[in-house]
């Protein structure tokens, strides 16, 4: 049974009420203060203090100070007036219970409104933050686009400048050639004028010089044509002879069938390699061999990287789908990954390639039998 505190004191002004409640051994940790517009309660076991206020107060701006075995309340009135008493007079138990319940409901509604206001403020903050981030990203994207556009304009200008420089260089070369031809013709004309004042021998010499001048003009014009027009390509046929394959071994010891089968597999692998498989674009020539891919898949299987091993076996099967070990190794990977249906399918394909009869056995046992028979 809590002890009701009755030896409290209070003072008032027109706007505030000051209540001093003595509680022996009270501390902030142990005191439970509950305050609404018309109700004030302090629960600090074994003490209990409650008062049903004479008029409404502003519970949000009111304060409580705990220290020196005393709680001092500063309650701000909603209406500026002097109270006749601190608490209501002639309050029965039913009325007290109604006031308590009403105060609890008010506190719950206030707490709910505060939570909703806090949640709304949080949403507004998140919305504002999102808008700020979107604005920053938009500005960054615009900055990058402007940078790209400036780089494009700069590259275009540099290209135009280079083209203009090339055009001027070509024009300069043409001008130099024309000047050289003009100097040659001028020299020839000067020689002709000198030879006109001489005798027959000089006339013959002038003819030779004229002939020489014409020949030099023809040579220069031919050089100009050779520089401007490339020579046509020659047409011809190239005949290739292949050395015939000879098997000198006796027929009973000959490996012709095995070699023919090997040649057939190699031809199929080359045809598969020449097909448009995107995965083969980044591979080297020695990596486009199904045997190399099988060994790669075996190494990946040994390191328990089953998905990568399956990818290696898939590419090897696309290159050559007549090798049963590729299906068996891929079935082993599916078995490790618990893909039993795919393991059964690959094991069955391997059996069909080897032309072995299938029996109704458990899928796990089927895969293990194939592994024991061929291994990885």
Short mmCIF file of C-alpha atoms in Angstrom, two decimals:
data_model
loop_
_atom_site.label_atom_id
_atom_site.label_comp_id
_atom_site.label_asym_id
_atom_site.label_seq_id
_atom_site.Cartn_x
_atom_site.Cartn_y
_atom_site.Cartn_z
CA UNK A 1 0.00 0.00 0.00
CA UNK A 2 1.68 3.29 -1.08
CA UNK A 3 2.03 6.16 1.37
CA UNK A 4 0.09 9.26 0.32
CA UNK A 5 2.18 12.45 0.57
CA UNK A 6 0.18 15.27 2.10
CA UNK A 7 2.83 17.58 3.57
CA UNK A 8 3.49 19.47 0.37
CA UNK A 9 3.49 23.22 -0.16
CA UNK A 10 2.48 25.35 -3.11
CA UNK A 11 2.56 28.93 -4.32
CA UNK A 12 1.06 30.67 -7.32
CA UNK A 13 1.17 33.69 -9.53
CA UNK A 14 -1.34 34.68 -12.20
CA UNK A 15 0.53 32.59 -14.79
CA UNK A 16 2.22 29.75 -12.87
CA UNK A 17 1.91 27.38 -9.91
CA UNK A 18 4.91 26.16 -7.85
CA UNK A 19 4.55 22.90 -5.89
CA UNK A 20 7.20 21.49 -3.55
CA UNK A 21 6.79 17.78 -2.64
CA UNK A 22 9.22 16.34 -0.02
CA UNK A 23 10.17 12.70 -0.77
CA UNK A 24 12.91 11.09 1.27
CA UNK A 25 15.56 9.38 -0.87
CA UNK A 26 13.96 10.41 -4.17
CA UNK A 27 16.09 10.18 -7.35
CA UNK A 28 15.56 10.72 -11.06
CA UNK A 29 15.90 7.00 -11.69
CA UNK A 30 13.22 5.93 -9.19
CA UNK A 31 10.64 8.73 -9.63
CA UNK A 32 7.79 8.22 -12.12
CA UNK A 33 6.13 11.56 -12.98
CA UNK A 34 2.85 11.69 -14.90
CA UNK A 35 1.32 15.06 -15.80
CA UNK A 36 -1.66 16.15 -17.93
CA UNK A 37 -3.85 19.22 -18.13
CA UNK A 38 -5.88 18.42 -14.97
CA UNK A 39 -3.92 15.67 -13.26
CA UNK A 40 -0.47 15.35 -11.65
CA UNK A 41 0.98 12.17 -10.15
CA UNK A 42 4.38 11.17 -8.73
CA UNK A 43 5.08 7.51 -7.95
CA UNK A 44 8.30 6.93 -6.00
CA UNK A 45 7.91 3.69 -3.97
CA UNK A 46 6.78 3.65 -1.27
CA UNK A 47 5.48 7.22 -1.70
CA UNK A 48 2.62 8.37 -3.91
CA UNK A 49 1.60 11.95 -4.62
CA UNK A 50 -1.35 12.87 -6.81
CA UNK A 51 -3.43 15.99 -7.22
CA UNK A 52 -6.48 16.82 -9.29
CA UNK A 53 -5.71 20.36 -10.42
CA UNK A 54 -8.14 23.23 -10.00
CA UNK A 55 -7.77 24.46 -13.60
CA UNK A 56 -6.03 23.26 -16.78
CA UNK A 57 -2.29 23.75 -17.21
CA UNK A 58 0.13 23.61 -20.16
CA UNK A 59 1.72 20.22 -19.58
CA UNK A 60 4.19 20.62 -22.46
CA UNK A 61 5.87 23.72 -21.01
CA UNK A 62 5.64 22.64 -17.35
CA UNK A 63 8.79 21.37 -15.64
CA UNK A 64 9.86 19.23 -12.66
CA UNK A 65 13.16 19.46 -10.76
CA UNK A 66 14.30 16.54 -8.58
CA UNK A 67 16.99 16.91 -5.93
CA UNK A 68 17.74 17.20 -2.19
CA UNK A 69 14.87 14.79 -1.30
CA UNK A 70 12.38 17.15 -2.95
CA UNK A 71 10.50 17.48 -6.25
CA UNK A 72 9.71 21.05 -7.31
CA UNK A 73 7.05 21.47 -10.02
CA UNK A 74 6.67 24.60 -12.15
CA UNK A 75 3.23 24.42 -13.78
CA UNK A 76 2.21 27.07 -16.32
CA UNK A 77 -1.49 28.00 -16.35
CA UNK A 78 -3.42 28.03 -19.61
CA UNK A 79 -5.47 31.02 -18.39
CA UNK A 80 -3.94 33.79 -16.31
CA UNK A 81 -5.96 33.83 -13.08
CA UNK A 82 -5.58 33.15 -9.37
CA UNK A 83 -6.73 29.73 -8.14
CA UNK A 84 -8.80 29.38 -5.02
CA UNK A 85 -7.24 26.00 -4.21
CA UNK A 86 -4.64 23.71 -5.74
CA UNK A 87 -6.95 20.74 -6.19
CA UNK A 88 -10.62 20.27 -6.81
CA UNK A 89 -12.83 20.02 -3.77
CA UNK A 90 -15.57 17.45 -3.20
CA UNK A 91 -14.14 14.90 -5.65
CA UNK A 92 -15.50 11.39 -5.15
CA UNK A 93 -13.87 8.12 -6.24
CA UNK A 94 -15.83 7.81 -9.47
CA UNK A 95 -14.86 11.30 -10.53
CA UNK A 96 -11.22 10.59 -9.63
CA UNK A 97 -11.31 7.43 -11.74
CA UNK A 98 -12.81 9.32 -14.68
CA UNK A 99 -10.16 12.02 -14.41
CA UNK A 100 -7.41 9.38 -14.28
CA UNK A 101 -8.77 7.53 -17.32
CA UNK A 102 -9.24 10.77 -19.20
CA UNK A 103 -5.69 11.83 -18.37
CA UNK A 104 -4.33 8.47 -19.54
CA UNK A 105 -6.25 8.74 -22.81
CA UNK A 106 -4.98 12.31 -23.30
CA UNK A 107 -1.41 11.15 -22.64
CA UNK A 108 -1.80 8.28 -25.12
CA UNK A 109 -3.23 10.59 -27.78
CA UNK A 110 -0.47 13.09 -27.17
CA UNK A 111 2.15 10.34 -27.44
CA UNK A 112 0.50 9.06 -30.62
CA UNK A 113 0.43 12.54 -32.13
CA UNK A 114 4.05 13.06 -31.15
CA UNK A 115 5.02 9.75 -32.80
CA UNK A 116 3.07 10.64 -35.93
CA UNK A 117 4.66 14.09 -36.00
CA UNK A 118 8.07 12.49 -35.55
CA UNK A 119 7.37 9.95 -38.30
CA UNK A 120 6.10 12.71 -40.58
CA UNK A 121 9.20 14.78 -39.86
CA UNK A 122 11.36 11.74 -40.59
CA UNK A 123 9.54 11.17 -43.88
CA UNK A 124 9.97 14.81 -44.79
CA UNK A 125 13.65 14.60 -43.96
CA UNK A 126 14.01 11.46 -46.08
CA UNK A 127 12.11 13.11 -48.92
CA UNK A 128 14.27 16.20 -48.66
CA UNK A 129 17.42 14.06 -48.54
CA UNK A 130 16.24 12.08 -51.58
CA UNK A 131 15.51 15.26 -53.49
CA UNK A 132 18.92 16.65 -52.59
CA UNK A 133 20.62 13.41 -53.69
CA UNK A 134 18.65 13.37 -56.94
CA UNK A 135 19.60 16.99 -57.54
CA UNK A 136 23.26 16.23 -56.85
CA UNK A 137 23.15 13.21 -59.18
CA UNK A 138 21.42 15.27 -61.86
CA UNK A 139 24.06 17.98 -61.56
CA UNK A 140 26.81 15.35 -61.69
CA UNK A 141 25.23 13.71 -64.73
CA UNK A 142 24.88 17.08 -66.43
CA UNK A 143 28.49 17.91 -65.58
CA UNK A 144 29.66 14.62 -67.09
CA UNK A 145 27.54 15.17 -70.21
CA UNK A 146 28.94 18.70 -70.58
CA UNK A 147 32.44 17.32 -70.16
CA UNK A 148 31.78 14.68 -72.83
CA UNK A 149 30.32 17.31 -75.16
CA UNK A 150 33.32 19.58 -74.64
CA UNK A 151 35.69 16.67 -75.31
CA UNK A 152 33.73 15.78 -78.45
CA UNK A 153 33.87 19.40 -79.68
CA UNK A 154 37.58 19.54 -78.89
CA UNK A 155 38.27 16.27 -80.73
CA UNK A 156 36.21 17.47 -83.72
CA UNK A 157 38.17 20.71 -83.86
CA UNK A 158 41.46 18.83 -83.65
CA UNK A 159 40.34 16.52 -86.47
CA UNK A 160 39.29 19.47 -88.63
CA UNK A 161 42.63 21.16 -87.92
CA UNK A 162 44.51 18.00 -88.88
CA UNK A 163 42.50 17.67 -92.11
CA UNK A 164 43.17 21.33 -92.95
CA UNK A 165 46.87 20.80 -92.28
CA UNK A 166 46.91 17.73 -94.55
CA UNK A 167 45.10 19.63 -97.30
CA UNK A 168 47.55 22.52 -97.08
CA UNK A 169 50.48 20.08 -97.17
CA UNK A 170 49.08 18.45 -100.34
CA UNK A 171 48.57 21.87 -101.94
CA UNK A 172 52.11 22.86 -100.99
CA UNK A 173 53.49 19.68 -102.62
CA UNK A 174 51.54 20.36 -105.80
CA UNK A 175 52.77 23.95 -105.88
CA UNK A 176 56.37 22.79 -105.42
CA UNK A 177 56.01 20.32 -108.31
CA UNK A 178 54.52 23.01 -110.54
CA UNK A 179 57.33 25.40 -109.62
CA UNK A 180 59.92 22.73 -110.37
CA UNK A 181 58.36 22.08 -113.78
CA UNK A 182 58.23 25.79 -114.45
CA UNK A 183 61.96 26.14 -113.61
CA UNK A 184 62.78 23.22 -115.92
CA UNK A 185 60.81 24.77 -118.79
CA UNK A 186 62.43 28.14 -118.12
CA UNK A 187 65.91 26.62 -118.29
CA UNK A 188 65.05 24.89 -121.54
CA UNK A 189 63.78 28.14 -123.07
CA UNK A 190 66.97 29.95 -122.05
CA UNK A 191 69.10 27.23 -123.66
CA UNK A 192 67.05 27.51 -126.84
CA UNK A 193 67.60 31.26 -127.01
CA UNK A 194 71.37 30.84 -126.62
CA UNK A 195 71.55 28.21 -129.33
CA UNK A 196 69.69 30.33 -131.89
CA UNK A 197 72.74 32.60 -132.37
CA UNK A 198 75.09 29.77 -133.36
CA UNK A 199 75.69 27.89 -136.61
CA UNK A 200 74.56 24.54 -137.92
CA UNK A 201 76.28 22.70 -135.16
CA UNK A 202 74.56 25.00 -132.78
CA UNK A 203 71.23 24.26 -134.53
CA UNK A 204 71.80 20.53 -134.10
CA UNK A 205 72.73 21.09 -130.50
CA UNK A 206 69.57 23.12 -130.00
CA UNK A 207 67.51 20.29 -131.53
CA UNK A 208 69.09 17.82 -129.13
CA UNK A 209 68.39 20.14 -126.23
CA UNK A 210 64.77 20.57 -127.35
CA UNK A 211 64.41 16.81 -127.64
CA UNK A 212 65.97 16.48 -124.21
CA UNK A 213 63.60 19.12 -122.86
CA UNK A 214 60.54 17.33 -124.25
CA UNK A 215 61.75 14.03 -122.84
CA UNK A 216 62.24 15.63 -119.42
CA UNK A 217 58.72 17.08 -119.56
CA UNK A 218 57.29 13.68 -120.40
CA UNK A 219 59.27 12.11 -117.54
CA UNK A 220 57.97 14.66 -115.06
CA UNK A 221 54.38 14.25 -116.23
CA UNK A 222 54.71 10.47 -115.97
CA UNK A 223 56.07 10.84 -112.41
CA UNK A 224 53.11 13.01 -111.51
CA UNK A 225 50.71 10.42 -112.89
CA UNK A 226 52.51 7.62 -111.05
CA UNK A 227 52.27 9.55 -107.78
CA UNK A 228 48.56 10.30 -108.18
CA UNK A 229 47.25 6.99 -109.65
CA UNK A 230 48.32 3.62 -108.15
CA UNK A 231 49.25 0.75 -110.45
CA UNK A 232 46.56 -1.90 -111.07
CA UNK A 233 46.86 -5.23 -109.33
CA UNK A 234 48.03 -8.23 -111.30
CA UNK A 235 45.66 -11.17 -111.70
CA UNK A 236 46.82 -14.74 -111.45
CA UNK A 237 46.13 -18.22 -110.09
CA UNK A 238 48.05 -20.00 -107.36
CA UNK A 239 48.14 -23.76 -107.51
CA UNK A 240 48.56 -25.68 -104.25
CA UNK A 241 49.54 -29.32 -104.10
CA UNK A 242 49.09 -31.34 -100.89
CA UNK A 243 51.35 -34.22 -99.94
CA UNK A 244 49.30 -37.46 -99.99
CA UNK A 245 48.97 -39.36 -96.71
CA UNK A 246 50.68 -42.76 -96.86
CA UNK A 247 50.16 -45.61 -94.35
CA UNK A 248 53.10 -48.01 -94.88
CA UNK A 249 52.08 -50.19 -91.91
CA UNK A 250 50.62 -53.63 -92.62
CA UNK A 251 46.83 -53.69 -92.66
CA UNK A 252 46.54 -55.94 -89.57
CA UNK A 253 48.71 -53.46 -87.59
CA UNK A 254 47.45 -50.30 -89.26
CA UNK A 255 45.80 -47.51 -87.23
CA UNK A 256 44.03 -46.05 -90.26
CA UNK A 257 40.59 -46.24 -88.66
CA UNK A 258 41.79 -44.53 -85.48
CA UNK A 259 43.57 -41.82 -87.47
CA UNK A 260 40.54 -41.26 -89.67
CA UNK A 261 38.35 -40.95 -86.57
CA UNK A 262 40.86 -38.48 -85.06
CA UNK A 263 40.88 -36.45 -88.30
CA UNK A 264 37.07 -36.46 -88.33
CA UNK A 265 36.92 -35.16 -84.75
CA UNK A 266 39.51 -32.48 -85.48
CA UNK A 267 37.53 -31.36 -88.54
CA UNK A 268 34.33 -31.16 -86.48
CA UNK A 269 36.16 -29.16 -83.80
CA UNK A 270 37.51 -26.75 -86.45
CA UNK A 271 34.05 -26.34 -87.97
CA UNK A 272 32.61 -25.66 -84.52
CA UNK A 273 35.39 -23.17 -83.85
CA UNK A 274 34.65 -21.34 -87.08
CA UNK A 275 31.00 -20.90 -86.07
CA UNK A 276 29.88 -17.67 -84.47
CA UNK A 277 30.20 -18.53 -80.76
CA UNK A 278 30.57 -15.34 -78.68
CA UNK A 279 32.46 -17.19 -75.92
CA UNK A 280 35.31 -18.04 -78.35
CA UNK A 281 36.12 -14.42 -79.19
CA UNK A 282 38.33 -13.90 -76.12
CA UNK A 283 40.05 -17.33 -76.21
CA UNK A 284 43.44 -18.14 -77.65
CA UNK A 285 43.83 -20.73 -80.38
CA UNK A 286 45.10 -23.43 -78.01
CA UNK A 287 42.15 -22.69 -75.67
CA UNK A 288 39.62 -23.52 -78.41
CA UNK A 289 40.44 -27.22 -78.10
CA UNK A 290 37.77 -29.41 -76.37
CA UNK A 291 40.51 -31.41 -74.63
CA UNK A 292 42.02 -28.22 -73.19
CA UNK A 293 38.58 -27.12 -71.98
CA UNK A 294 38.00 -30.57 -70.44
CA UNK A 295 41.28 -30.33 -68.49
CA UNK A 296 40.34 -26.81 -67.38
CA UNK A 297 36.96 -28.07 -66.15
CA UNK A 298 38.70 -30.92 -64.27
CA UNK A 299 40.94 -28.42 -62.45
CA UNK A 300 37.93 -26.30 -61.52
CA UNK A 301 36.11 -29.41 -60.31
CA UNK A 302 39.11 -30.30 -58.12
CA UNK A 303 38.88 -26.83 -56.49
CA UNK A 304 35.10 -27.35 -55.92
CA UNK A 305 34.19 -24.51 -58.32
CA UNK A 306 31.41 -26.56 -59.90
CA UNK A 307 29.58 -23.77 -61.74
CA UNK A 308 32.75 -22.64 -63.55
CA UNK A 309 33.54 -26.27 -64.39
CA UNK A 310 30.04 -26.66 -65.90
CA UNK A 311 30.68 -23.58 -68.08
CA UNK A 312 33.95 -25.08 -69.33
CA UNK A 313 32.28 -28.42 -70.14
CA UNK A 314 29.39 -26.61 -71.88
CA UNK A 315 31.78 -24.80 -74.22
CA UNK A 316 33.72 -28.01 -74.90
CA UNK A 317 30.46 -29.82 -75.76
CA UNK A 318 29.53 -27.01 -78.15
CA UNK A 319 32.85 -27.56 -79.89
CA UNK A 320 32.57 -31.37 -79.97
CA UNK A 321 29.46 -33.19 -78.74
CA UNK A 322 30.80 -36.70 -79.42
CA UNK A 323 33.09 -37.00 -76.38
CA UNK A 324 31.30 -38.97 -73.61
CA UNK A 325 33.73 -37.83 -70.88
CA UNK A 326 32.49 -34.25 -71.25
CA UNK A 327 28.94 -35.33 -70.41
CA UNK A 328 30.15 -37.54 -67.54
CA UNK A 329 32.22 -34.74 -65.99
CA UNK A 330 29.32 -32.32 -66.30
CA UNK A 331 27.03 -34.92 -64.72
CA UNK A 332 29.47 -35.13 -61.79
CA UNK A 333 29.25 -31.35 -61.32
CA UNK A 334 25.43 -31.50 -61.38
CA UNK A 335 25.57 -34.33 -58.87
CA UNK A 336 27.68 -32.19 -56.51
CA UNK A 337 25.16 -29.37 -56.92
CA UNK A 338 22.21 -31.78 -56.25
CA UNK A 339 20.83 -31.29 -59.78
CA UNK A 340 19.88 -34.96 -60.14
CA UNK A 341 17.74 -34.62 -63.26
CA UNK A 342 20.54 -32.90 -65.19
CA UNK A 343 23.02 -35.46 -63.89
CA UNK A 344 20.79 -38.30 -65.17
CA UNK A 345 20.37 -36.54 -68.52
CA UNK A 346 24.13 -36.10 -69.05
CA UNK A 347 24.88 -39.69 -67.92
CA UNK A 348 22.26 -41.00 -70.35
CA UNK A 349 23.79 -38.98 -73.20
CA UNK A 350 27.20 -40.44 -72.42
CA UNK A 351 25.73 -43.98 -72.43
CA UNK A 352 24.04 -43.33 -75.78
CA UNK A 353 27.28 -42.00 -77.30
CA UNK A 354 29.11 -45.15 -76.13
CA UNK A 355 26.11 -47.24 -77.31
CA UNK A 356 25.70 -48.96 -73.93
CA UNK A 357 22.31 -50.33 -72.73
CA UNK A 358 20.54 -48.31 -70.01
CA UNK A 359 19.01 -50.02 -66.98
CA UNK A 360 16.60 -48.74 -64.35
CA UNK A 361 18.92 -47.76 -61.51
CA UNK A 362 19.05 -44.95 -58.98
CA UNK A 363 20.33 -41.66 -60.50
CA UNK A 364 23.03 -41.19 -57.85
CA UNK A 365 24.26 -44.74 -58.39
CA UNK A 366 24.24 -44.18 -62.17
CA UNK A 367 26.45 -41.10 -61.87
CA UNK A 368 28.84 -42.79 -59.44
CA UNK A 369 29.14 -45.81 -61.76
CA UNK A 370 30.04 -43.54 -64.65
CA UNK A 371 32.61 -41.70 -62.50
CA UNK A 372 34.24 -44.95 -61.37
CA UNK A 373 34.37 -46.19 -64.93
CA UNK A 374 35.88 -43.10 -66.56
CA UNK A 375 36.99 -40.75 -63.76
CA UNK A 376 37.74 -37.05 -64.12
#
